[in-house]
Amino acid sequence: MKRKFKNDLRLIGGILLVAIICFILFFATLEPGDFVQISVNGKAIKSFDLNKNTEFEIVTGENDEQINLLVIENGYAFIKSANCPDKICEHHIKIKNSGETIVCLPHKVVISIESVQYEN
Amino acid sequence: MKINIKKITLFGLLTAVSMVLSYVEMLLPPILAAVPGVKIGLPNIIIIFVLYKFTVKQAVIVSLLRVVMVTLLFGNAMVFIYSFAGAVLSICVMSMLKKINLFSVIGISVLGAVSHNVGQTIVAIIILQTKGIAFYMIPLLISGIVAGILIGILGGLLIKRFKKIKLC
Ligand SMILES: [Zn+2]
């Protein structure tokens, strides 16, 4: 029993270590990006300048029934409103660093910050 | 063919309880709204219980049946792919750990929760083709540890209570 408990602790320690390494790797490579890219279904569809305030309605779905309202404001991008069931994208914190993403799983929409512009 | 009514009733009941726990979890407010997929994993209490009290095969059946039934009731096709990937990876990992007999129920539950999250994230990366989601791995690993310990303790209690009771 005691031996198993020790193994449990080692296992948890191992997972924590992996998490910490990922964390360091992620934040060591963090730098502000310049473009906001919208991808639907894994395909990039549009790109905006992160430093220009805009609003854009991302309409998806077979009958254009899925809507995510993307707002770019003061160098940050966020989803102001969405009609997806879980609203995770709407509650997501604002993003500005290259590589950061806001994902709407139900609508298969990904907002990502990039350092290069996607050719529209 | 011999049909054991007691067994059918028991596993029907266990599957139903795990479905109810899934539903209860849906009613809870999101723990970390910014990160999709952070959950306690209440249904895993039942899966772990079946894994210890019965066989791997039966735990797999209850686990997959729960995902299918919950999707039919509350979800859609997209949700099903994610839940299914998580459930399959989780039950495979837990069954393997149970067999090698190196960890207690808490260790098994932790790796079950973590692999559930890893499975879902991998599927999300494949479907959305964005490596950016890999970042979510960090909070998901941490929350998997916390949730896994909690569920492991609860599952352990349940297994202990039923130790002397023969269910079928
Ligand atoms: Zn959404």
Tab-separated table of C-alpha atoms and ligand atoms in Angstrom:
chain	number	residue	atom	x	y	z
A	1	MET	CA	0.000	0.000	0.000
A	2	LYS	CA	2.768	2.372	1.007
A	3	ARG	CA	4.788	1.420	-2.063
A	4	LYS	CA	1.835	2.234	-4.298
A	5	PHE	CA	1.333	5.570	-2.584
A	6	LYS	CA	4.978	6.438	-3.261
A	7	ASN	CA	4.509	5.517	-6.919
A	8	ASP	CA	1.407	7.730	-7.050
A	9	LEU	CA	3.452	10.665	-5.793
A	10	ARG	CA	6.164	9.987	-8.366
A	11	LEU	CA	3.542	9.854	-11.106
A	12	ILE	CA	1.961	13.147	-10.021
A	13	GLY	CA	5.423	14.714	-9.740
A	14	GLY	CA	6.209	13.534	-13.273
A	15	ILE	CA	3.052	15.056	-14.720
A	16	LEU	CA	3.698	18.313	-12.868
A	17	LEU	CA	7.225	18.395	-14.281
A	18	VAL	CA	5.887	17.975	-17.836
A	19	ALA	CA	3.398	20.806	-17.196
A	20	ILE	CA	6.121	23.105	-15.842
A	21	ILE	CA	8.403	22.378	-18.824
A	22	CYS	CA	5.535	23.114	-21.254
A	23	PHE	CA	4.782	26.299	-19.332
A	24	ILE	CA	8.375	27.544	-19.501
A	25	LEU	CA	8.708	26.623	-23.188
A	26	PHE	CA	5.475	28.438	-23.979
A	27	PHE	CA	6.216	31.642	-22.133
A	28	ALA	CA	9.855	31.776	-23.198
A	29	THR	CA	8.689	31.990	-26.791
A	30	LEU	CA	5.938	34.526	-26.151
A	31	GLU	CA	6.013	37.793	-28.063
A	32	PRO	CA	3.303	40.185	-29.230
A	33	GLY	CA	1.953	39.360	-32.680
A	34	ASP	CA	0.739	41.668	-35.414
A	35	PHE	CA	-2.130	39.856	-37.098
A	36	VAL	CA	-5.336	38.185	-36.080
A	37	GLN	CA	-6.104	35.159	-38.184
A	38	ILE	CA	-9.471	33.474	-38.413
A	39	SER	CA	-9.565	29.796	-39.306
A	40	VAL	CA	-12.673	27.743	-39.862
A	41	ASN	CA	-12.478	23.975	-40.112
A	42	GLY	CA	-8.693	24.168	-40.046
A	43	LYS	CA	-8.523	26.562	-43.015
A	44	ALA	CA	-7.416	30.177	-42.695
A	45	ILE	CA	-10.142	32.430	-44.109
A	46	LYS	CA	-9.262	35.970	-43.092
A	47	SER	CA	-6.602	38.037	-41.399
A	48	PHE	CA	-6.744	41.425	-39.655
A	49	ASP	CA	-4.206	43.919	-38.375
A	50	LEU	CA	-4.074	43.606	-34.597
A	51	ASN	CA	-3.352	47.305	-34.231
A	52	LYS	CA	-6.460	48.494	-36.075
A	53	ASN	CA	-9.698	48.454	-34.118
A	54	THR	CA	-12.325	46.416	-35.962
A	55	GLU	CA	-15.334	44.229	-35.491
A	56	PHE	CA	-16.002	41.203	-37.661
A	57	GLU	CA	-18.840	38.728	-37.625
A	58	ILE	CA	-17.630	35.178	-38.283
A	59	VAL	CA	-20.550	33.367	-39.854
A	60	THR	CA	-20.300	29.586	-40.192
A	61	GLY	CA	-22.506	26.521	-40.397
A	62	GLU	CA	-24.537	25.009	-43.198
A	63	ASN	CA	-27.261	27.635	-42.952
A	64	ASP	CA	-25.039	30.465	-41.703
A	65	GLU	CA	-26.598	30.007	-38.309
A	66	GLN	CA	-23.363	30.031	-36.280
A	67	ILE	CA	-22.091	33.462	-35.325
A	68	ASN	CA	-18.994	34.585	-33.423
A	69	LEU	CA	-18.413	38.318	-33.143
A	70	LEU	CA	-14.684	39.041	-33.193
A	71	VAL	CA	-13.546	42.384	-31.810
A	72	ILE	CA	-10.061	43.856	-32.175
A	73	GLU	CA	-9.522	46.686	-29.734
A	74	ASN	CA	-6.357	48.434	-28.511
A	75	GLY	CA	-4.046	45.653	-29.663
A	76	TYR	CA	-6.148	42.842	-28.203
A	77	ALA	CA	-8.492	40.381	-29.881
A	78	PHE	CA	-11.484	38.744	-28.252
A	79	ILE	CA	-14.893	37.247	-28.974
A	80	LYS	CA	-17.536	39.707	-27.847
A	81	SER	CA	-20.480	37.421	-28.382
A	82	ALA	CA	-21.244	34.018	-29.837
A	83	ASN	CA	-24.254	31.783	-30.196
A	84	CYS	CA	-22.378	28.549	-29.525
A	85	PRO	CA	-23.724	26.278	-26.792
A	86	ASP	CA	-20.751	26.428	-24.410
A	87	LYS	CA	-19.731	30.132	-24.716
A	88	ILE	CA	-16.162	29.200	-23.879
A	89	CYS	CA	-14.855	31.436	-26.682
A	90	GLU	CA	-16.885	34.362	-25.358
A	91	HIS	CA	-15.475	33.973	-21.844
A	92	HIS	CA	-11.915	33.552	-23.062
A	93	ILE	CA	-9.477	36.244	-21.963
A	94	LYS	CA	-8.295	38.765	-24.566
A	95	ILE	CA	-5.268	37.662	-26.585
A	96	LYS	CA	-2.359	39.593	-28.103
A	97	ASN	CA	0.719	37.345	-28.139
A	98	SER	CA	1.865	35.381	-31.155
A	99	GLY	CA	0.666	31.790	-30.911
A	100	GLU	CA	-2.216	32.516	-28.539
A	101	THR	CA	-5.605	31.232	-29.652
A	102	ILE	CA	-9.276	31.479	-28.876
A	103	VAL	CA	-11.087	28.338	-29.915
A	104	CYS	CA	-14.770	27.782	-30.463
A	105	LEU	CA	-15.019	24.007	-30.627
A	106	PRO	CA	-18.739	23.811	-31.479
A	107	HIS	CA	-18.311	26.167	-34.439
A	108	LYS	CA	-14.838	24.843	-35.366
A	109	VAL	CA	-13.549	28.419	-35.350
A	110	VAL	CA	-10.014	29.321	-34.289
A	111	ILE	CA	-8.823	32.881	-33.706
A	112	SER	CA	-5.050	32.994	-33.569
A	113	ILE	CA	-2.444	35.716	-33.259
A	114	GLU	CA	0.236	35.474	-35.936
A	115	SER	CA	3.356	37.413	-36.758
A	116	VAL	CA	2.845	37.095	-40.521
A	117	GLN	CA	-0.253	38.020	-42.459
A	118	TYR	CA	-2.315	35.419	-44.226
A	119	GLU	CA	-2.869	36.281	-47.919
A	120	ASN	CA	-6.559	37.127	-48.174
B	1	MET	CA	-27.532	-18.185	-24.633
B	2	LYS	CA	-27.666	-17.551	-20.954
B	3	ILE	CA	-28.740	-14.082	-19.980
B	4	ASN	CA	-27.994	-12.991	-16.470
B	5	ILE	CA	-30.768	-10.608	-15.501
B	6	LYS	CA	-28.999	-9.547	-12.347
B	7	LYS	CA	-25.964	-8.513	-14.354
B	8	ILE	CA	-27.989	-6.637	-16.960
B	9	THR	CA	-29.824	-4.731	-14.250
B	10	LEU	CA	-26.659	-3.933	-12.358
B	11	PHE	CA	-24.726	-2.627	-15.346
B	12	GLY	CA	-27.757	-0.757	-16.617
B	13	LEU	CA	-27.921	0.911	-13.237
B	14	LEU	CA	-24.207	1.704	-13.162
B	15	THR	CA	-24.365	3.189	-16.662
B	16	ALA	CA	-27.384	5.254	-15.634
B	17	VAL	CA	-25.573	6.591	-12.557
B	18	SER	CA	-22.551	7.571	-14.660
B	19	MET	CA	-24.915	9.346	-17.081
B	20	VAL	CA	-26.536	11.237	-14.221
B	21	LEU	CA	-23.082	12.270	-13.001
B	22	SER	CA	-22.283	13.555	-16.525
B	23	TYR	CA	-25.466	15.586	-16.417
B	24	VAL	CA	-24.707	16.954	-12.940
B	25	GLU	CA	-21.314	18.012	-14.229
B	26	MET	CA	-22.920	19.894	-17.120
B	27	LEU	CA	-25.030	21.859	-14.642
B	28	LEU	CA	-21.984	22.981	-12.666
B	29	PRO	CA	-20.556	26.339	-13.722
B	30	PRO	CA	-17.268	26.091	-15.691
B	31	ILE	CA	-14.337	26.006	-13.277
B	32	LEU	CA	-11.965	27.804	-15.618
B	33	ALA	CA	-13.975	29.485	-18.329
B	34	ALA	CA	-10.870	30.418	-20.312
B	35	VAL	CA	-9.820	26.819	-20.815
B	36	PRO	CA	-12.197	24.424	-22.533
B	37	GLY	CA	-12.302	20.950	-21.078
B	38	VAL	CA	-11.488	21.608	-17.427
B	39	LYS	CA	-13.821	19.247	-15.604
B	40	ILE	CA	-13.934	17.228	-12.415
B	41	GLY	CA	-14.807	14.039	-14.263
B	42	LEU	CA	-17.512	12.802	-11.901
B	43	PRO	CA	-18.540	9.861	-14.153
B	44	ASN	CA	-15.054	8.463	-13.719
B	45	ILE	CA	-16.007	7.460	-10.152
B	46	ILE	CA	-18.280	4.806	-11.635
B	47	ILE	CA	-15.762	3.723	-14.284
B	48	ILE	CA	-13.075	3.238	-11.621
B	49	PHE	CA	-15.531	1.383	-9.415
B	50	VAL	CA	-16.382	-1.030	-12.244
B	51	LEU	CA	-12.703	-1.422	-13.105
B	52	TYR	CA	-11.894	-2.524	-9.541
B	53	LYS	CA	-15.034	-4.423	-8.669
B	54	PHE	CA	-15.537	-6.141	-12.031
B	55	THR	CA	-13.471	-6.518	-15.185
B	56	VAL	CA	-11.693	-4.276	-17.683
B	57	LYS	CA	-14.140	-5.330	-20.373
B	58	GLN	CA	-17.116	-4.263	-18.291
B	59	ALA	CA	-15.504	-0.921	-17.440
B	60	VAL	CA	-14.905	-0.284	-21.152
B	61	ILE	CA	-18.536	-1.097	-21.957
B	62	VAL	CA	-19.942	1.182	-19.249
B	63	SER	CA	-17.571	3.999	-20.224
B	64	LEU	CA	-18.345	3.917	-23.952
B	65	LEU	CA	-22.049	3.355	-23.407
B	66	ARG	CA	-22.132	6.442	-21.201
B	67	VAL	CA	-20.483	8.599	-23.893
B	68	VAL	CA	-22.924	7.375	-26.561
B	69	MET	CA	-25.998	7.842	-24.370
B	70	VAL	CA	-24.986	11.273	-23.060
B	71	THR	CA	-24.273	12.449	-26.612
B	72	LEU	CA	-27.661	11.206	-27.790
B	73	LEU	CA	-29.344	13.069	-24.942
B	74	PHE	CA	-27.397	16.319	-24.700
B	75	GLY	CA	-24.650	16.559	-27.297
B	76	ASN	CA	-23.922	16.742	-30.990
B	77	ALA	CA	-21.533	14.964	-33.368
B	78	MET	CA	-18.613	17.274	-32.580
B	79	VAL	CA	-18.981	16.832	-28.847
B	80	PHE	CA	-19.146	13.073	-29.390
B	81	ILE	CA	-15.777	12.926	-31.176
B	82	TYR	CA	-14.066	14.776	-28.334
B	83	SER	CA	-15.749	12.857	-25.527
B	84	PHE	CA	-15.173	9.551	-27.280
B	85	ALA	CA	-11.454	10.190	-27.822
B	86	GLY	CA	-11.052	11.237	-24.195
B	87	ALA	CA	-13.009	8.278	-22.850
B	88	VAL	CA	-11.196	5.709	-24.999
B	89	LEU	CA	-7.699	6.933	-24.131
B	90	SER	CA	-8.630	7.285	-20.476
B	91	ILE	CA	-10.081	3.793	-20.106
B	92	CYS	CA	-7.142	2.227	-22.013
B	93	VAL	CA	-4.593	3.929	-19.767
B	94	MET	CA	-6.489	3.090	-16.567
B	95	SER	CA	-6.922	-0.567	-17.562
B	96	MET	CA	-3.215	-0.862	-18.318
B	97	LEU	CA	-2.221	0.749	-15.017
B	98	LYS	CA	-4.622	-1.522	-13.151
B	99	LYS	CA	-2.931	-4.539	-14.738
B	100	ILE	CA	0.660	-3.544	-13.952
B	101	ASN	CA	-0.445	-3.005	-10.338
B	102	LEU	CA	2.074	-0.296	-9.464
B	103	PHE	CA	-0.279	2.499	-8.498
B	104	SER	CA	-3.164	2.930	-6.084
B	105	VAL	CA	-6.631	3.973	-7.173
B	106	ILE	CA	-5.548	7.618	-6.840
B	107	GLY	CA	-2.636	7.224	-9.251
B	108	ILE	CA	-4.865	5.417	-11.725
B	109	SER	CA	-7.531	8.089	-11.441
B	110	VAL	CA	-4.990	10.894	-11.954
B	111	LEU	CA	-3.541	9.338	-15.085
B	112	GLY	CA	-7.074	8.559	-16.259
B	113	ALA	CA	-8.085	12.217	-15.917
B	114	VAL	CA	-4.887	13.490	-17.516
B	115	SER	CA	-5.110	11.075	-20.457
B	116	HIS	CA	-8.775	12.036	-20.929
B	117	ASN	CA	-7.701	15.663	-21.346
B	118	VAL	CA	-4.741	14.734	-23.542
B	119	GLY	CA	-6.993	12.646	-25.807
B	120	GLN	CA	-9.446	15.504	-26.255
B	121	THR	CA	-6.702	18.024	-26.957
B	122	ILE	CA	-5.061	15.782	-29.563
B	123	VAL	CA	-8.381	15.381	-31.367
B	124	ALA	CA	-8.927	19.155	-31.211
B	125	ILE	CA	-5.481	19.720	-32.736
B	126	ILE	CA	-6.257	17.232	-35.529
B	127	ILE	CA	-9.726	18.618	-36.291
B	128	LEU	CA	-8.905	22.313	-36.039
B	129	GLN	CA	-5.335	21.911	-37.319
B	130	THR	CA	-3.998	24.463	-34.885
B	131	LYS	CA	-0.995	23.753	-32.746
B	132	GLY	CA	-1.977	26.745	-30.617
B	133	ILE	CA	-4.369	24.587	-28.653
B	134	ALA	CA	-1.385	22.663	-27.304
B	135	PHE	CA	-1.027	25.546	-24.868
B	136	TYR	CA	-4.211	24.391	-23.128
B	137	MET	CA	-2.332	21.245	-22.235
B	138	ILE	CA	-0.699	23.040	-19.297
B	139	PRO	CA	-3.846	23.959	-17.339
B	140	LEU	CA	-5.400	20.664	-18.439
B	141	LEU	CA	-2.513	18.665	-16.965
B	142	ILE	CA	-2.737	20.545	-13.665
B	143	SER	CA	-6.528	20.320	-13.469
B	144	GLY	CA	-6.269	16.629	-14.402
B	145	ILE	CA	-4.050	16.031	-11.377
B	146	VAL	CA	-6.382	17.860	-8.985
B	147	ALA	CA	-9.543	16.282	-10.386
B	148	GLY	CA	-7.882	12.861	-10.540
B	149	ILE	CA	-6.900	12.942	-6.868
B	150	LEU	CA	-10.424	13.987	-5.875
B	151	ILE	CA	-12.108	11.317	-7.997
B	152	GLY	CA	-9.543	8.747	-6.881
B	153	ILE	CA	-10.391	9.386	-3.230
B	154	LEU	CA	-14.142	9.198	-3.902
B	155	GLY	CA	-13.767	6.077	-6.051
B	156	GLY	CA	-11.541	4.492	-3.402
B	157	LEU	CA	-14.184	5.116	-0.732
B	158	LEU	CA	-16.848	3.541	-2.916
B	159	ILE	CA	-14.693	0.470	-3.601
B	160	LYS	CA	-13.971	0.095	0.128
B	161	ARG	CA	-17.661	0.337	1.069
B	162	PHE	CA	-18.582	-2.349	-1.436
B	163	LYS	CA	-15.679	-4.637	-0.590
B	164	LYS	CA	-17.730	-7.122	1.410
B	165	ILE	CA	-20.885	-6.793	-0.635
B	166	LYS	CA	-21.284	-9.219	-3.492
B	167	LEU	CA	-23.061	-7.461	-6.318
B	168	CYS	CA	-23.423	-10.294	-8.796
C	1	ZN	ZN	-17.829	29.284	-28.799
